[in-house]
PDB file of C-alpha atoms and ligand atoms in Angstrom:
ATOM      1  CA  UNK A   1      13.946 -60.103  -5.199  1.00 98.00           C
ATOM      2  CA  UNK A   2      11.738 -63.556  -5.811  1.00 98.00           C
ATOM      3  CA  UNK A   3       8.140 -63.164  -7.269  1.00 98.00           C
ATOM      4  CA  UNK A   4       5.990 -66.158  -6.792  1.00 99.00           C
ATOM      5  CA  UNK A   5       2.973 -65.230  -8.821  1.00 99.00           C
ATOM      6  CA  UNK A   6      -0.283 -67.107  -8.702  1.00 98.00           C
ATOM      7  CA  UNK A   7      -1.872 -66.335 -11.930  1.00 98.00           C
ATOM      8  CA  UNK A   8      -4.108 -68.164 -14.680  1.00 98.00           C
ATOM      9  CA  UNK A   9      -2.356 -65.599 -17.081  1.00 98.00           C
ATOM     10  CA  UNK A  10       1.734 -66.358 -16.708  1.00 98.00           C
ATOM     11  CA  UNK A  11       1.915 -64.207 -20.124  1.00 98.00           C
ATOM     12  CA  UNK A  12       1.358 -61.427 -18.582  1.00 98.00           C
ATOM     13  CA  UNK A  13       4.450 -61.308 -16.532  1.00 98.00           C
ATOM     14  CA  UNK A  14       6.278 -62.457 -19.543  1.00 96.00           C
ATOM     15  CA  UNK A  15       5.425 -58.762 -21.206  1.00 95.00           C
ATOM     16  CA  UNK A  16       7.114 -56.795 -18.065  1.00 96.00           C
ATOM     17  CA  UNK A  17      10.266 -58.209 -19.097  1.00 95.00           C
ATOM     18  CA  UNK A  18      10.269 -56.281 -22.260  1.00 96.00           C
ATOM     19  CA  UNK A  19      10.278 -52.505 -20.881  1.00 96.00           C
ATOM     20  CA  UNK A  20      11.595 -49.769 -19.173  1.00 96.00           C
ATOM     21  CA  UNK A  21      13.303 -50.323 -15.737  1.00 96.00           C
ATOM     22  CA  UNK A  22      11.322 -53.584 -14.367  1.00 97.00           C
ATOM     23  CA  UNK A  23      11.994 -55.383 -17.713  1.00 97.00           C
ATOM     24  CA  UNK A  24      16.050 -54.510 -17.539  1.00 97.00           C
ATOM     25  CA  UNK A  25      15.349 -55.931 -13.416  1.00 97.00           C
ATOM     26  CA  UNK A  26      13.931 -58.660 -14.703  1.00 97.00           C
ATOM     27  CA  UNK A  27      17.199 -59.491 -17.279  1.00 96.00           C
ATOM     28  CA  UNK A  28      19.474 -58.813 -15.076  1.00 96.00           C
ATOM     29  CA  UNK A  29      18.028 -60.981 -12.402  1.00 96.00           C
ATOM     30  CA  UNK A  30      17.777 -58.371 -10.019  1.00 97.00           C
ATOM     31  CA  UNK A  31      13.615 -59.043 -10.287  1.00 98.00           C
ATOM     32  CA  UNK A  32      12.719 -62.745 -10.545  1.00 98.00           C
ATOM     33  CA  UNK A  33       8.674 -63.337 -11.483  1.00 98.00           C
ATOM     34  CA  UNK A  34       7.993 -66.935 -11.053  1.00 98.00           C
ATOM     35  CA  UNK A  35       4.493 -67.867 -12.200  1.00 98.00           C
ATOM     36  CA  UNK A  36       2.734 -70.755 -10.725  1.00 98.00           C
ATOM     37  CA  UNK A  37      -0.922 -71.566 -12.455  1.00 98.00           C
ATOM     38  CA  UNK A  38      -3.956 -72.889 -10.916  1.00 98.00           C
ATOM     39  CA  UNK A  39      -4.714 -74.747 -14.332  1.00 98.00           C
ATOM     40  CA  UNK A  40      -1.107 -76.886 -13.453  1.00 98.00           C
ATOM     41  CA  UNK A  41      -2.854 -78.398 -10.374  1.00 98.00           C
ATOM     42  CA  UNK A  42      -6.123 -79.516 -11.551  1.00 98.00           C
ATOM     43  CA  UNK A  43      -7.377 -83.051 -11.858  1.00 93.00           C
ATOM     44  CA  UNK A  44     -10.638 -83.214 -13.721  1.00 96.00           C
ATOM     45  CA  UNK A  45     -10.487 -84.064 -17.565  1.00 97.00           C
ATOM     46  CA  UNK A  46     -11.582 -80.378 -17.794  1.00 97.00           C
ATOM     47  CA  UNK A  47      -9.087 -78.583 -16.071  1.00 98.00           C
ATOM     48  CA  UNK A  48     -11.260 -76.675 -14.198  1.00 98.00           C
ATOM     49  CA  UNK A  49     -10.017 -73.504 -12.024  1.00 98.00           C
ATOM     50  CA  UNK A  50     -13.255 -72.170 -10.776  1.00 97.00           C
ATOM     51  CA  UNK A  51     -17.221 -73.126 -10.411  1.00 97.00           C
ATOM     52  CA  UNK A  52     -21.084 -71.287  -9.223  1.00 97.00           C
ATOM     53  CA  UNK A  53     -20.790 -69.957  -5.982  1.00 97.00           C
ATOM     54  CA  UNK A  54     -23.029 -71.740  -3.461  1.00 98.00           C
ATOM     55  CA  UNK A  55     -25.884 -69.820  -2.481  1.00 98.00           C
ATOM     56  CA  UNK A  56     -26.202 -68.631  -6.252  1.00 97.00           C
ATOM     57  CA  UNK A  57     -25.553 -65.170  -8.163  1.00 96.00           C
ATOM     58  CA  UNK A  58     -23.516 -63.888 -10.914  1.00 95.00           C
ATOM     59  CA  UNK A  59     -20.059 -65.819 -12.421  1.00 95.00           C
ATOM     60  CA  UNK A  60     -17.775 -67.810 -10.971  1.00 97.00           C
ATOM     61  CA  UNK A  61     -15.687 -68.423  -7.538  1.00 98.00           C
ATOM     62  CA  UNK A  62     -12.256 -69.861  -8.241  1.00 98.00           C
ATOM     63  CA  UNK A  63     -11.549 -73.387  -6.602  1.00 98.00           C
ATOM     64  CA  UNK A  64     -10.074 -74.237  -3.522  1.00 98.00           C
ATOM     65  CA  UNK A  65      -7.689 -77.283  -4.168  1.00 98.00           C
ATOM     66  CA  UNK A  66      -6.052 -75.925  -7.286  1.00 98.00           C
ATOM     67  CA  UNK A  67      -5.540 -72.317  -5.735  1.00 98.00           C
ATOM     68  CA  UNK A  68      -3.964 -73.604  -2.348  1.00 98.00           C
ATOM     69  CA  UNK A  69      -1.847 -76.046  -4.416  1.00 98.00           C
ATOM     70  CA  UNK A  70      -0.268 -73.674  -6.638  1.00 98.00           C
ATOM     71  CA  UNK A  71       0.442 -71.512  -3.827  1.00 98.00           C
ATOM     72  CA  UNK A  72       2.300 -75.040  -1.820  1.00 98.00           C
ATOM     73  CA  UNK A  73       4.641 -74.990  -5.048  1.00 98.00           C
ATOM     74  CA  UNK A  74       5.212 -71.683  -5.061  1.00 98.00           C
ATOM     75  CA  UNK A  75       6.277 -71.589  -1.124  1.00 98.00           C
ATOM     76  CA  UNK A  76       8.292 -74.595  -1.985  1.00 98.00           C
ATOM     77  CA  UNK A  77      10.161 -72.808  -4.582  1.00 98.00           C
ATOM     78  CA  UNK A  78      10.740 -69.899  -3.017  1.00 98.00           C
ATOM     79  CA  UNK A  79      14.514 -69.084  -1.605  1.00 98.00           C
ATOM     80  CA  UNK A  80      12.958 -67.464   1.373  1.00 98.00           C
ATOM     81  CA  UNK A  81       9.926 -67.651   4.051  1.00 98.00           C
ATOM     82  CA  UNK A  82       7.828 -65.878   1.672  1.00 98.00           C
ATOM     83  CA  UNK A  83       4.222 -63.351   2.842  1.00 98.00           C
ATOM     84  CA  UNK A  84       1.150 -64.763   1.155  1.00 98.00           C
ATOM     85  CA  UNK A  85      -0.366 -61.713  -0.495  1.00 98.00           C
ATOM     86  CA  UNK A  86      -4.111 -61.668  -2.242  1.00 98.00           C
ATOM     87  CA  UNK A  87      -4.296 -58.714  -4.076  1.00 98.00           C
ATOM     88  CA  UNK A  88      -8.139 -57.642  -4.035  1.00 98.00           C
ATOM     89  CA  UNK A  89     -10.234 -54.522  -3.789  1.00 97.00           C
ATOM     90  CA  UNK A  90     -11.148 -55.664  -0.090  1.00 97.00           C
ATOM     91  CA  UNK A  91      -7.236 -55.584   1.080  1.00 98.00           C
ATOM     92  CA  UNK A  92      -5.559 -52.349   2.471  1.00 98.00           C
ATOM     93  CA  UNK A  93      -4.444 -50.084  -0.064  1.00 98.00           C
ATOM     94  CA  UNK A  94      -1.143 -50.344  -1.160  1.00 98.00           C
ATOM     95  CA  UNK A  95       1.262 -47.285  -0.757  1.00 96.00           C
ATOM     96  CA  UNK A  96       4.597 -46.045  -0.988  1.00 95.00           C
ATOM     97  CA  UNK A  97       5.296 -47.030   2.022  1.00 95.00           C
ATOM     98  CA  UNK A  98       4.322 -50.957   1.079  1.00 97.00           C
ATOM     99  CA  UNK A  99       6.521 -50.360  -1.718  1.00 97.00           C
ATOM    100  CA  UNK A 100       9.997 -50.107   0.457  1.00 97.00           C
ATOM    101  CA  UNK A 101       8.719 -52.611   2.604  1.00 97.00           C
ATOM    102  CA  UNK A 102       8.314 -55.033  -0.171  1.00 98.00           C
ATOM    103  CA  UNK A 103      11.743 -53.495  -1.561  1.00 97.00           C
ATOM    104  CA  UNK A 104      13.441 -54.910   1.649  1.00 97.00           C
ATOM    105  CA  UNK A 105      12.014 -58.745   1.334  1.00 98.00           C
ATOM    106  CA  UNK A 106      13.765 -61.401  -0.341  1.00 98.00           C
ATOM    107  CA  UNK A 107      10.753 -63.256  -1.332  1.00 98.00           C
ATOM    108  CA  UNK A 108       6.721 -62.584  -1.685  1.00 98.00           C
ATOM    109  CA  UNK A 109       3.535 -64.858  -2.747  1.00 99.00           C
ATOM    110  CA  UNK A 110       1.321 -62.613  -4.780  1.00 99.00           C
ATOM    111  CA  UNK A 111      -2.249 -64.309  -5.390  1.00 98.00           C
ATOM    112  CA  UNK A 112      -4.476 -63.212  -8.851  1.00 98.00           C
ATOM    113  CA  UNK A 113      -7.866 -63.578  -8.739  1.00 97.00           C
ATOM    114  CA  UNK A 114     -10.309 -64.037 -11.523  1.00 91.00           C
ATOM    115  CA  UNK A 115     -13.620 -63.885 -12.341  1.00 85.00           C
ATOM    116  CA  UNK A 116     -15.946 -63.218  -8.889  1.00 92.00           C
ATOM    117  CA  UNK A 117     -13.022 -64.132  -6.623  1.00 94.00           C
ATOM    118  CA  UNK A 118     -11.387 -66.736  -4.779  1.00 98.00           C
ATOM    119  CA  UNK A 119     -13.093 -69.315  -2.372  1.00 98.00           C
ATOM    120  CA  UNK A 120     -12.772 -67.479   1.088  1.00 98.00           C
ATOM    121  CA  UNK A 121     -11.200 -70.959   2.758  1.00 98.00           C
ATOM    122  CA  UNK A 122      -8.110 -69.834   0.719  1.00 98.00           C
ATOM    123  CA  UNK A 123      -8.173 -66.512   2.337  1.00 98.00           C
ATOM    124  CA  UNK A 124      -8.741 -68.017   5.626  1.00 98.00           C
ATOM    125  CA  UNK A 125      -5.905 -70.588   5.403  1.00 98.00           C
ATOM    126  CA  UNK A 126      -3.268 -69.575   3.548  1.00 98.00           C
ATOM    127  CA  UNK A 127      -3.706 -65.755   2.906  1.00 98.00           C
ATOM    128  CA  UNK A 128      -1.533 -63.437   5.040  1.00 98.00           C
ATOM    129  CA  UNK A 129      -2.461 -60.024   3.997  1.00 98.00           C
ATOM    130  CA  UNK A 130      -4.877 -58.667   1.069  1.00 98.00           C
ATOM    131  CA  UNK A 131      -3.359 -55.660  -0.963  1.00 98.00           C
ATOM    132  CA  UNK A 132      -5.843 -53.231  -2.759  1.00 98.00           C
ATOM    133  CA  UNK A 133      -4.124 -50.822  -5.558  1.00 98.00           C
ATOM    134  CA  UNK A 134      -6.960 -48.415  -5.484  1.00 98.00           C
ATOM    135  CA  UNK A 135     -10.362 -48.062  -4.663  1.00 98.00           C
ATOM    136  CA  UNK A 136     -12.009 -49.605  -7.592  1.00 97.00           C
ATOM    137  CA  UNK A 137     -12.725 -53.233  -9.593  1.00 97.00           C
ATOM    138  CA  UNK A 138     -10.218 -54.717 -12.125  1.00 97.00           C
ATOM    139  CA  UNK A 139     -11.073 -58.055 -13.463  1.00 97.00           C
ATOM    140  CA  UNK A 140      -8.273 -59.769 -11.595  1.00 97.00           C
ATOM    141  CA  UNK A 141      -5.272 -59.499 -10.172  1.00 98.00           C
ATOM    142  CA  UNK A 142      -2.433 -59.454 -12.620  1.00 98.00           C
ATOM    143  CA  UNK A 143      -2.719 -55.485 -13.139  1.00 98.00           C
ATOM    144  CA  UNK A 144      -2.539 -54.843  -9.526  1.00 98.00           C
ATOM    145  CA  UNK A 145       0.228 -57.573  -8.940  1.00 98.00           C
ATOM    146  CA  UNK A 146       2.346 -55.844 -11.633  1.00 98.00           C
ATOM    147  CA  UNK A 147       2.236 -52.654 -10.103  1.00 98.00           C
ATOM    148  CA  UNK A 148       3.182 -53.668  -6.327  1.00 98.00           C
ATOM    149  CA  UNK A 149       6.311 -55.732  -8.469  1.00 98.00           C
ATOM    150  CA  UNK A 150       7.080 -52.969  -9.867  1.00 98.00           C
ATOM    151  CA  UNK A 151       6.638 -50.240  -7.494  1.00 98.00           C
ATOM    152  CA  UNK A 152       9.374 -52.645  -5.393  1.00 98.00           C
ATOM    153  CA  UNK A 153      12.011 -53.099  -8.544  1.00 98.00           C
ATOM    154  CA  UNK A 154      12.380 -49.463  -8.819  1.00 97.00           C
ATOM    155  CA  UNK A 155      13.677 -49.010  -5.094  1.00 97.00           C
ATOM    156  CA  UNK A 156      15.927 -52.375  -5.590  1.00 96.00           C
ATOM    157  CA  UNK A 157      19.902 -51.286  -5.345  1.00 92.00           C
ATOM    158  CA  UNK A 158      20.788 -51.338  -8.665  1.00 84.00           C
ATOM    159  CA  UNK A 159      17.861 -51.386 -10.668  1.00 86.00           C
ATOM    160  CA  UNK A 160      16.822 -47.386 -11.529  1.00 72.00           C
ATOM    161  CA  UNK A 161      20.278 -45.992 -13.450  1.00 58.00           C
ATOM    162  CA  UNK A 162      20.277 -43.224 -11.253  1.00 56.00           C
ATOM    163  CA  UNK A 163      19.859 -44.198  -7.548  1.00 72.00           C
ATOM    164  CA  UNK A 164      20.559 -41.342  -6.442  1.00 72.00           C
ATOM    165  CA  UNK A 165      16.907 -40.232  -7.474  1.00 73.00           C
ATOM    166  CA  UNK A 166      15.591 -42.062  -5.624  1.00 76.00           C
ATOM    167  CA  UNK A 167      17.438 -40.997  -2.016  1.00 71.00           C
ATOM    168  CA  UNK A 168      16.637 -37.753  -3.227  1.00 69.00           C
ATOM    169  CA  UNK A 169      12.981 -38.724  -3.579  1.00 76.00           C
ATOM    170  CA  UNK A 170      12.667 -40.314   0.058  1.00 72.00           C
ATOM    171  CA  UNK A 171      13.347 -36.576   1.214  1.00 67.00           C
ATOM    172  CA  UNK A 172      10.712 -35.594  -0.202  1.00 70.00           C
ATOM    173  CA  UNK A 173       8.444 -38.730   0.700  1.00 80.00           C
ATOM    174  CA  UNK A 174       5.021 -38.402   1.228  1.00 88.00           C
ATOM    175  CA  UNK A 175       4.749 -34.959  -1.020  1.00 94.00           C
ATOM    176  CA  UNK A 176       4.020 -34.855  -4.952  1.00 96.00           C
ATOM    177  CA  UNK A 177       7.081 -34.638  -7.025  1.00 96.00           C
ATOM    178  CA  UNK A 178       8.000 -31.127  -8.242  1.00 97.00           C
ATOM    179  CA  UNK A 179       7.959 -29.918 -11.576  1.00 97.00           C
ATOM    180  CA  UNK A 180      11.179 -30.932 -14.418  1.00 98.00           C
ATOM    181  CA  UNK A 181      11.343 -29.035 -17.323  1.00 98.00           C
ATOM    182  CA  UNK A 182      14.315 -29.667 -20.109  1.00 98.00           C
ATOM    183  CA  UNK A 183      15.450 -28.441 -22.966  1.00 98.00           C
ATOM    184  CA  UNK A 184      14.481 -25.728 -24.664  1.00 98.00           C
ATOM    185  CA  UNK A 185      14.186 -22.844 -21.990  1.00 98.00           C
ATOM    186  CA  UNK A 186      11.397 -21.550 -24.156  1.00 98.00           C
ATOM    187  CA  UNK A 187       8.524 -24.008 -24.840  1.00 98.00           C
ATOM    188  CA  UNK A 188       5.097 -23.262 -25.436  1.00 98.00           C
ATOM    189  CA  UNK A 189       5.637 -19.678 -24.737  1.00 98.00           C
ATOM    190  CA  UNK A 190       7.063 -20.764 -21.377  1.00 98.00           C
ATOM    191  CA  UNK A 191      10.359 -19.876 -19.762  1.00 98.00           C
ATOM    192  CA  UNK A 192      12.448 -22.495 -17.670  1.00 98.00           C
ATOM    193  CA  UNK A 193      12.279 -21.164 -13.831  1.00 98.00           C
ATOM    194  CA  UNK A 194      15.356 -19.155 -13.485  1.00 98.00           C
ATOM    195  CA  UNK A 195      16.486 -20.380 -10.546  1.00 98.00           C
ATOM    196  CA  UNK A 196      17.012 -24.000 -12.457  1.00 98.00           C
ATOM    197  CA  UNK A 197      19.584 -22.582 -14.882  1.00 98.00           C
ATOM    198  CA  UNK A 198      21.576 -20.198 -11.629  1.00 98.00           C
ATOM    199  CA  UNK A 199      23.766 -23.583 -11.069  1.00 98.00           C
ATOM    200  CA  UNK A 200      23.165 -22.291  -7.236  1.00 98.00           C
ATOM    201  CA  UNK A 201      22.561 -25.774  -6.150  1.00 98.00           C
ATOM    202  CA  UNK A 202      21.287 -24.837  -2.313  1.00 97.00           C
ATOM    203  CA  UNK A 203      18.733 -22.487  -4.348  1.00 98.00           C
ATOM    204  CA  UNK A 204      17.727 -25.201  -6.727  1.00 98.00           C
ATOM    205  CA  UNK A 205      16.794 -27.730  -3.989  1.00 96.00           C
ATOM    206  CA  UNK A 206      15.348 -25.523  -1.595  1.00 96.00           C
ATOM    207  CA  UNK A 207      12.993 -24.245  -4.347  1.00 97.00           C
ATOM    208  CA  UNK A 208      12.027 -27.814  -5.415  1.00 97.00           C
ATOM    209  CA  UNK A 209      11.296 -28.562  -1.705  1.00 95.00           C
ATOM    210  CA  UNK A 210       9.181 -25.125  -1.707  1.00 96.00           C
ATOM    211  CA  UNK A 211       7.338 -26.663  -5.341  1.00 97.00           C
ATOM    212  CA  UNK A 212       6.988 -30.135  -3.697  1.00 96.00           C
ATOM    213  CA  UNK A 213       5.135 -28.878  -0.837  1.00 96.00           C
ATOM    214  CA  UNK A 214       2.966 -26.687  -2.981  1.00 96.00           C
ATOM    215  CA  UNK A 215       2.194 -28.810  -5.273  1.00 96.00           C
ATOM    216  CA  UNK A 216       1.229 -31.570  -2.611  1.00 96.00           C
ATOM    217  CA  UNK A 217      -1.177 -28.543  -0.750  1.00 96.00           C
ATOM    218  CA  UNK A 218      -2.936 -27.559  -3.835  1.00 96.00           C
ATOM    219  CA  UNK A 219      -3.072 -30.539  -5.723  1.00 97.00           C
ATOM    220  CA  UNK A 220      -3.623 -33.627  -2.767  1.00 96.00           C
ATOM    221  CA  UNK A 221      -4.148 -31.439   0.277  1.00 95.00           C
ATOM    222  CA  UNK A 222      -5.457 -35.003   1.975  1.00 94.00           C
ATOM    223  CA  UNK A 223      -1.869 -35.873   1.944  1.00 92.00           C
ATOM    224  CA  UNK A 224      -0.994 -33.235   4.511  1.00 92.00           C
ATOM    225  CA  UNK A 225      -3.403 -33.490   6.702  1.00 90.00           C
ATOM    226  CA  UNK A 226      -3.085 -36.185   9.689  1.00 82.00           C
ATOM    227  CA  UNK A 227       0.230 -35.624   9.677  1.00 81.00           C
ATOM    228  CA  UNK A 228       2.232 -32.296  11.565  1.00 85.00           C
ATOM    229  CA  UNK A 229       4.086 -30.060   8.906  1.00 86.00           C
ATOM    230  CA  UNK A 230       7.686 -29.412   9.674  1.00 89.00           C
ATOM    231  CA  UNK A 231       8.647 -25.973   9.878  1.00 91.00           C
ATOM    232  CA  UNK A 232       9.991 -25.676   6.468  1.00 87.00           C
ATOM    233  CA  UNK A 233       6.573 -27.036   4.934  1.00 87.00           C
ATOM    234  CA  UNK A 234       5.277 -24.477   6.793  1.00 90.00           C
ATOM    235  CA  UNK A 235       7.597 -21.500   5.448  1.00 91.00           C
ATOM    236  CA  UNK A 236       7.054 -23.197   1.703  1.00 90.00           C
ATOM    237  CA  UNK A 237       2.967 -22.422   2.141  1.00 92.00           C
ATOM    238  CA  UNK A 238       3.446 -19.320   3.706  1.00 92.00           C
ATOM    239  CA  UNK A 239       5.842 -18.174   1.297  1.00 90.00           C
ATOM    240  CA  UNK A 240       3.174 -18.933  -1.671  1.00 91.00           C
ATOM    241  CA  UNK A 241       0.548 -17.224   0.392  1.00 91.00           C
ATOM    242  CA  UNK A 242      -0.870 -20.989   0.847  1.00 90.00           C
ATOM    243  CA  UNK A 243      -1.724 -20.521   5.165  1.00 79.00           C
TER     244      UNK A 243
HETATM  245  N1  ADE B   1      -8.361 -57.177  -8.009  1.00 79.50           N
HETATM  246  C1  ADE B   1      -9.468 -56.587  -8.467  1.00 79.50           C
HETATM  247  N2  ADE B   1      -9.502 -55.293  -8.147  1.00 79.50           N
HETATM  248  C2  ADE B   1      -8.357 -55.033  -7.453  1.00 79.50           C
HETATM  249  C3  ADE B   1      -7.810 -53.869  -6.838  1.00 79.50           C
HETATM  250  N3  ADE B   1      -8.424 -52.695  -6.869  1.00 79.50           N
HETATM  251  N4  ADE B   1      -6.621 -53.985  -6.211  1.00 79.50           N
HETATM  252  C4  ADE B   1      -5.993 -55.177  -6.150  1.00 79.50           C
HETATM  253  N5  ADE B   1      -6.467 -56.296  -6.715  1.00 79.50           N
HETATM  254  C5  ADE B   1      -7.632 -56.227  -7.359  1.00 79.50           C
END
């Protein structure tokens, strides 16, 4: 998948590249990050990217011209019709659910801000969608950009080592993980759940799906609720005296 990143800090990309699953993506060409900077498209002897925001207050609005420009090269070089995201703390926040849609494109526009934002003409003419990754204020966008890339490269064919985790983790989608333990059966004073050692492989998966829901009911109970459980979710609470 194609990355056009918008971003007055390309060497922050450049860092993903050296670890863990995104950074073998990005090798293998499975993940391409393009980075396209504001700075590029400037005109004054300066090189300015950003100025006071009219009406006055605290730091500094990043420019139209260069902005909208940088995002014009990156459309051009993208192989697809690519979705113009800004990722800000006003957008929608971003999910699991974003992630596999993302997972599915072939291209994307992701849009850092810095400093007090971008000039809201950008947002209004070239923007498609704003993506938050949480309720709360980084100091731009890079952060949040590299975790929608690589919430995405993980679901990529190809790209995790074991794909078949992750089919075995959209069964259990929209519920906590349950708990791993590995060697040695004794840690800590604490034995390895028997079942996980019984090799009985129908006991093993219906007990994860039993921890999963637990977990999820104790730990995030906000996750259940809005949505009907099945009847199985409802035997897993019942079972650990959780209804
Ligand atoms: N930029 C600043 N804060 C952000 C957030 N919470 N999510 C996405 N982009 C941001």
């Amino acid at each position: 998948m194609w990355f056009g990143v918008v971003s007055l800090f390309p060497e922050m990309f450049e860092l993903a590249r050296g670890y863990g699953v995104l950074g073998r993506a990005m090798t293998a060409g499975s993940v391409i990050i393009e980075v396209f900077n504001p700075r590029t498209y400037t005109s004054d002897r300066h090189q300015s990217v950003d100025d006071r925001p009219y009406g006055g207050g605290p730091g500094m609005v990043m420019l139209y011209e260069p902005l909208v420009q940088a995002i014009e090269a990156a459309r051009t070089a993208a192989p697809s019709e690519a979705e113009v995201v800004y990722l800000s703390p006003q957008g929608q926040t971003f999910t699991q659910k974003d992630a596999r849609e993302v997972s599915n494109r072939e291209s994307m526009i992701l849009i850092c801000g810095r400093y007090e934002g971008i000039d809201q003409r950008v947002i209004e003419r070239v923007v498609d969608r704003q993506l938050s990754i949480g309720d709360y204020v980084l100091s731009g966008g890079e952060l949040a950009a590299l975790v929608v890339i690589d919430a995405a490269a993980r679901l990529l064919p190809g790209t995790v080592g074991n794909q078949a985790s992750i089919i075995e983790e959209s069964h259990l989608d929209g519920l906590l993980d349950y708990p791993q333990y590995t060697r040695p059966e004794i840690a800590g004073g604490l034995s390895v759940p028997a079942v996980l050692m019984s090799g009985d492989h129908n006991a093993i998966k219906a007990w994860r799906r039993d921890k999963a829901v637990e977990q999820t009911y104790r730990l995030r109970p906000e996750m259940l609720t809005g949505r009907k459980l099945t009847e199985e979710e409802r035997l897993a609470l019942a079972r650990a005296d959780l209804t």
